[in-house]
XYZ file of C-alpha atoms in Angstrom:
360
model
C -25.344 -8.479 32.833
C -28.679 -8.558 30.723
C -26.691 -8.706 27.208
C -24.197 -11.218 28.713
C -26.794 -13.738 29.708
C -28.697 -13.076 26.112
C -25.682 -14.171 24.355
C -24.947 -17.210 26.844
C -28.216 -18.598 26.603
C -28.593 -17.685 22.736
C -25.429 -20.150 22.385
C -27.000 -22.853 24.388
C -30.423 -22.392 23.538
C -30.594 -20.671 20.198
C -34.137 -21.294 19.000
C -35.252 -20.009 22.445
C -33.661 -16.830 22.064
C -34.506 -16.320 18.467
C -38.077 -16.039 18.949
C -39.326 -12.602 17.959
C -42.703 -10.839 17.721
C -42.368 -9.784 14.022
C -44.505 -11.327 11.353
C -41.563 -10.845 9.121
C -37.866 -10.886 9.947
C -34.398 -11.007 8.599
C -30.723 -9.957 9.453
C -28.310 -9.565 6.364
C -24.584 -9.132 6.514
C -23.922 -5.574 4.991
C -20.375 -6.753 3.367
C -21.576 -9.827 1.691
C -25.471 -9.691 1.980
C -25.286 -13.140 3.724
C -28.552 -14.114 5.606
C -27.736 -14.482 9.163
C -31.315 -14.767 10.298
C -34.702 -14.978 8.743
C -38.442 -15.392 9.871
C -40.953 -15.409 7.076
C -38.580 -13.270 5.611
C -39.967 -13.389 1.816
C -43.714 -13.267 2.492
C -45.000 -9.842 0.888
C -46.109 -7.413 3.215
C -47.011 -3.469 3.407
C -44.054 -1.627 4.241
C -45.296 1.740 5.157
C -42.797 4.505 5.654
C -39.683 2.427 5.147
C -40.629 3.014 1.765
C -38.762 6.421 2.365
C -35.817 4.677 2.091
C -36.201 4.109 -1.617
C -37.321 7.604 -2.434
C -34.373 8.894 -0.428
C -31.833 7.020 -2.811
C -33.666 7.751 -6.032
C -33.665 11.235 -5.177
C -29.911 11.081 -4.243
C -29.154 9.490 -7.335
C -31.400 12.043 -9.731
C -30.652 15.266 -7.975
C -27.809 17.362 -6.259
C -28.267 18.067 -2.341
C -28.016 21.613 -3.061
C -30.930 21.970 -5.617
C -33.694 24.185 -4.386
C -37.398 23.216 -4.805
C -40.522 25.064 -4.502
C -43.439 23.398 -2.672
C -46.604 24.004 -4.906
C -50.209 22.573 -4.130
C -49.841 19.186 -4.861
C -48.619 18.995 -1.539
C -52.102 19.483 -0.324
C -52.576 15.789 -0.888
C -50.332 15.039 1.928
C -51.637 13.586 5.365
C -50.717 11.862 8.349
C -47.029 12.428 9.632
C -45.520 15.498 8.000
C -42.744 18.429 8.482
C -45.638 20.706 7.718
C -44.264 22.713 4.569
C -46.636 25.196 2.983
C -47.359 26.265 -0.770
C -44.450 28.517 -1.968
C -41.930 27.696 0.516
C -38.559 27.098 -1.314
C -36.301 24.268 0.196
C -33.159 22.325 -0.526
C -33.430 18.692 -1.615
C -31.099 18.120 1.367
C -33.476 19.875 3.713
C -36.543 17.915 2.329
C -34.710 14.696 2.539
C -33.610 15.321 6.208
C -37.391 15.964 6.946
C -38.482 12.699 4.965
C -35.976 10.417 6.946
C -36.124 11.771 10.409
C -39.863 13.213 10.906
C -41.359 10.824 8.473
C -42.665 13.794 6.326
C -45.456 12.543 3.847
C -45.605 16.069 2.337
C -41.725 15.919 2.197
C -42.216 12.720 0.148
C -44.815 14.419 -2.076
C -42.506 17.517 -3.052
C -39.282 15.494 -3.331
C -41.159 13.249 -5.920
C -42.690 15.897 -7.762
C -39.879 18.022 -7.708
C -37.089 15.230 -8.874
C -39.275 13.609 -11.312
C -41.874 16.364 -12.243
C -44.743 13.767 -10.891
C -45.399 11.227 -8.424
C -46.125 9.050 -11.246
C -42.891 9.429 -12.960
C -41.096 9.206 -9.927
C -42.828 5.817 -8.853
C -41.447 4.446 -12.370
C -38.246 5.250 -11.217
C -38.298 3.931 -7.651
C -39.757 0.406 -9.210
C -36.612 0.364 -11.964
C -34.301 0.731 -9.188
C -36.160 -2.067 -7.357
C -35.913 -4.193 -10.448
C -32.007 -3.201 -10.708
C -31.404 -4.382 -6.903
C -33.369 -7.828 -7.443
C -36.216 -6.452 -5.563
C -38.461 -9.357 -6.909
C -41.303 -9.251 -4.562
C -41.721 -5.261 -4.502
C -43.826 -2.934 -5.791
C -44.292 1.104 -5.545
C -47.478 3.004 -6.010
C -45.986 6.129 -4.100
C -43.008 7.703 -2.576
C -44.416 8.065 1.091
C -45.935 4.393 1.687
C -49.314 5.610 2.833
C -52.111 2.993 1.355
C -53.802 4.410 -1.832
C -57.415 5.456 -1.897
C -58.363 2.012 -3.766
C -56.665 0.078 -0.697
C -53.230 -0.945 -2.549
C -50.111 -0.225 -0.743
C -46.507 -0.336 -1.164
C -45.682 -4.035 -0.622
C -42.063 -5.898 -0.345
C -40.549 -8.163 1.845
C -37.903 -8.411 4.523
C -35.369 -10.006 2.395
C -36.044 -7.436 -0.559
C -36.117 -4.158 2.042
C -32.902 -5.752 3.373
C -31.286 -5.726 -0.017
C -32.410 -2.121 -0.622
C -30.818 -0.964 2.717
C -27.554 -2.800 1.804
C -27.702 -0.735 -0.830
C -28.359 2.534 0.429
C -25.948 1.950 3.097
C -23.228 2.448 0.198
C -24.383 5.826 -0.339
C -22.279 8.474 1.612
C -25.157 10.957 1.838
C -27.511 8.429 2.731
C -25.342 7.465 5.548
C -25.343 10.665 6.867
C -28.871 11.527 6.736
C -30.185 8.435 8.064
C -27.696 8.338 11.149
C -28.337 11.771 11.985
C -30.220 12.263 15.480
C -30.869 16.211 15.230
C -31.223 18.473 12.473
C -32.112 22.140 11.492
C -33.568 22.804 8.189
C -34.537 26.060 6.488
C -36.935 27.409 3.708
C -37.026 30.784 2.371
C -39.965 31.075 5.274
C -39.396 29.127 8.152
C -36.525 26.931 10.603
C -37.142 23.434 11.479
C -35.981 21.441 14.079
C -36.500 17.795 13.809
C -35.616 14.727 15.718
C -35.010 11.223 14.210
C -38.191 8.928 15.049
C -35.426 5.909 14.912
C -34.566 5.679 18.845
C -32.039 3.132 18.398
C -29.631 6.025 17.482
C -29.882 6.912 20.995
C -30.813 3.608 22.650
C -28.527 1.621 21.145
C -24.747 2.441 20.316
C -23.929 0.633 16.968
C -26.846 1.827 15.556
C -26.048 3.827 12.111
C -29.143 4.323 10.382
C -32.714 3.225 9.776
C -36.242 4.036 8.916
C -39.433 3.723 10.657
C -42.750 3.012 9.552
C -46.556 2.758 10.672
C -50.112 2.557 9.106
C -53.173 0.875 10.315
C -52.912 -1.934 7.935
C -49.152 -2.421 7.902
C -48.871 -2.159 11.413
C -45.241 -1.246 12.925
C -42.266 -1.775 10.449
C -38.661 -0.983 11.040
C -35.267 -1.306 8.629
C -32.042 -0.566 10.777
C -28.312 -0.805 10.271
C -25.703 -1.407 13.093
C -21.944 -1.652 13.052
C -19.427 -2.697 15.475
C -15.962 -2.311 14.432
C -16.097 -3.448 10.560
C -19.011 -5.586 10.944
C -21.838 -4.558 9.768
C -25.786 -6.026 9.645
C -28.936 -4.722 8.402
C -32.359 -6.092 10.366
C -36.106 -5.391 8.974
C -39.123 -6.469 10.864
C -42.552 -5.897 9.392
C -45.530 -6.043 11.598
C -43.555 -6.066 14.656
C -45.104 -4.353 17.932
C -41.952 -4.876 19.939
C -39.612 -4.202 16.830
C -37.089 -1.393 18.584
C -36.254 -4.198 21.428
C -36.277 -6.904 18.880
C -33.706 -5.383 16.574
C -31.363 -4.348 19.593
C -31.445 -8.348 20.754
C -30.698 -9.794 17.646
C -28.088 -7.560 16.919
C -26.453 -8.607 20.194
C -26.761 -11.809 19.539
C -25.090 -11.731 15.626
C -22.431 -9.765 16.689
C -21.239 -12.051 19.248
C -21.804 -15.092 17.150
C -20.157 -13.967 14.000
C -16.852 -12.087 13.287
C -15.609 -10.238 10.076
C -13.589 -12.481 7.818
C -11.346 -11.439 4.667
C -11.639 -13.923 2.436
C -9.672 -12.199 -0.691
C -8.197 -8.815 -0.609
C -9.150 -6.593 -3.745
C -5.512 -6.349 -5.128
C -4.413 -9.884 -3.971
C -6.151 -11.850 -6.611
C -4.552 -15.560 -7.665
C -6.438 -17.457 -9.677
C -5.130 -21.047 -9.143
C -3.787 -22.952 -12.580
C -4.870 -20.507 -14.853
C -1.800 -18.193 -16.663
C -3.775 -17.190 -19.821
C -3.271 -13.291 -18.413
C 0.310 -14.195 -17.362
C 1.802 -10.725 -17.600
C -1.582 -8.754 -16.058
C -3.078 -8.468 -12.677
C -6.318 -9.015 -11.092
C -8.366 -6.944 -9.128
C -11.812 -6.499 -7.347
C -13.977 -4.049 -6.540
C -13.238 -4.423 -2.822
C -12.290 -6.934 -0.478
C -14.285 -9.867 -0.305
C -15.387 -10.086 3.560
C -18.146 -11.977 5.116
C -19.412 -12.437 8.768
C -18.795 -16.148 9.779
C -18.794 -18.353 12.938
C -15.290 -19.669 13.850
C -16.793 -23.001 12.936
C -17.788 -22.122 9.490
C -14.382 -20.546 8.558
C -12.893 -23.516 7.511
C -15.910 -24.388 5.240
C -15.647 -21.699 2.727
C -14.604 -22.390 -0.563
C -13.436 -19.824 -3.355
C -13.757 -20.786 -6.692
C -13.212 -18.783 -10.168
C -15.047 -18.633 -13.590
C -12.438 -16.839 -16.059
C -13.140 -15.444 -19.779
C -10.100 -15.911 -21.895
C -10.219 -13.034 -23.943
C -7.669 -12.306 -26.947
C -8.335 -8.413 -26.938
C -8.983 -6.615 -23.791
C -8.126 -3.351 -21.791
C -7.058 -2.548 -18.315
C -10.578 -2.279 -16.284
C -12.559 -4.971 -18.316
C -14.157 -7.589 -16.245
C -12.573 -11.073 -16.853
C -14.152 -13.197 -14.643
C -16.252 -13.815 -11.423
C -14.981 -14.822 -7.957
C -17.519 -17.117 -6.070
C -17.566 -17.800 -2.048
C -19.179 -20.505 -1.044
C -19.989 -22.307 2.429
C -20.825 -26.081 2.665
C -21.669 -26.223 -1.064
C -24.130 -23.142 -1.234
C -22.691 -20.131 -2.919
C -23.138 -16.670 -0.692
C -21.703 -13.956 -2.850
C -19.872 -13.464 -6.167
C -17.401 -10.753 -7.335
C -16.528 -9.841 -10.468
C -13.133 -9.966 -11.662
C -11.391 -7.196 -13.325
C -7.776 -7.003 -15.361
C -4.791 -4.533 -15.049
C -2.630 -4.805 -17.733
C 1.190 -4.531 -16.713
C 2.480 -1.151 -17.601
C 5.867 -2.495 -18.264
C 5.116 -5.135 -20.584
C 2.925 -2.742 -22.691
C 5.863 -0.041 -22.849
C 8.509 -2.951 -23.810
C 6.047 -4.115 -26.288
C 5.490 -0.612 -28.027
C 9.596 -0.120 -27.859
C 10.035 -3.368 -29.369
C 8.090 -2.885 -32.488
C 9.465 0.822 -32.665
C 12.929 -0.509 -32.830
C 11.936 -3.427 -35.108
C 10.582 -0.904 -37.826
C 13.559 1.254 -37.265
C 16.055 -1.522 -37.485
C 14.139 -4.161 -39.211
C 14.222 -6.555 -36.221
């Protein structure tokens, strides 16, 4: 009954319901990257242990999960939340990442960073490089755990940038599995660990599929979560929010009721109007173009194409860009790839062969 009333009131009085405790907040469509709700989403703030989303994705992209890492004396620099590893313990990267994400182990962050890149400094360089690649233009990392440095500096980002990061990370199957795990048993050469995920939405809100909590005295409570209902996926980020779990759940309920998932173009069904330069070939996309939209918005979605007419090309080349706009504002872009028509290619080779043999 509470959820029903929330949805009804949100439709009639959206500004009343969409009032949350967070200083910064955003909701992002995981499919398209469309911003569904924002509140001071571009204000730079400390992000505390939500940093560990970036730590995890950088580690996953640099090292195999079954790689063993030995804990050394550098772990003694860790304080705050931890999984309490000891010098000399040997653990797989997989177990360390579960300890990092489920229990927010600052000691695990140090061991991972040094094990993957040789030092915290080298690992942080990779974190910042990845942030640059993702377009996180208002983000800077100083460490892999999220605690403020001795000089007062701390990892800083915006709700929008962290939503971009979560959208990217959720495309990684290993990340999805780790962040969505409620309970995990990890092992080293010395101990067995039993961990419960600190993200309580995994147990209290049925559509939650992942996320990361965070807290320091300066940053206060930070939270990044993702939820999926049917094929609709949304990420929510809150920075400095004393009521974060409830705020996330309330906003998910409103957005899942308000928006429907719309398929704009299927990945293997791309037709560019009034364009026949590649008339014997096929266009395709990396994935279906989908976005969350209200029923009223569906008739206002426009698709346009920018094509490159290449004289020389091969299957798999990028030959254009598909643009999707709503009310004249671009929401997303997708690269258009080409697939050469195999039958036409074979026919052309045979024609050349016979021409050479018989003087055609």
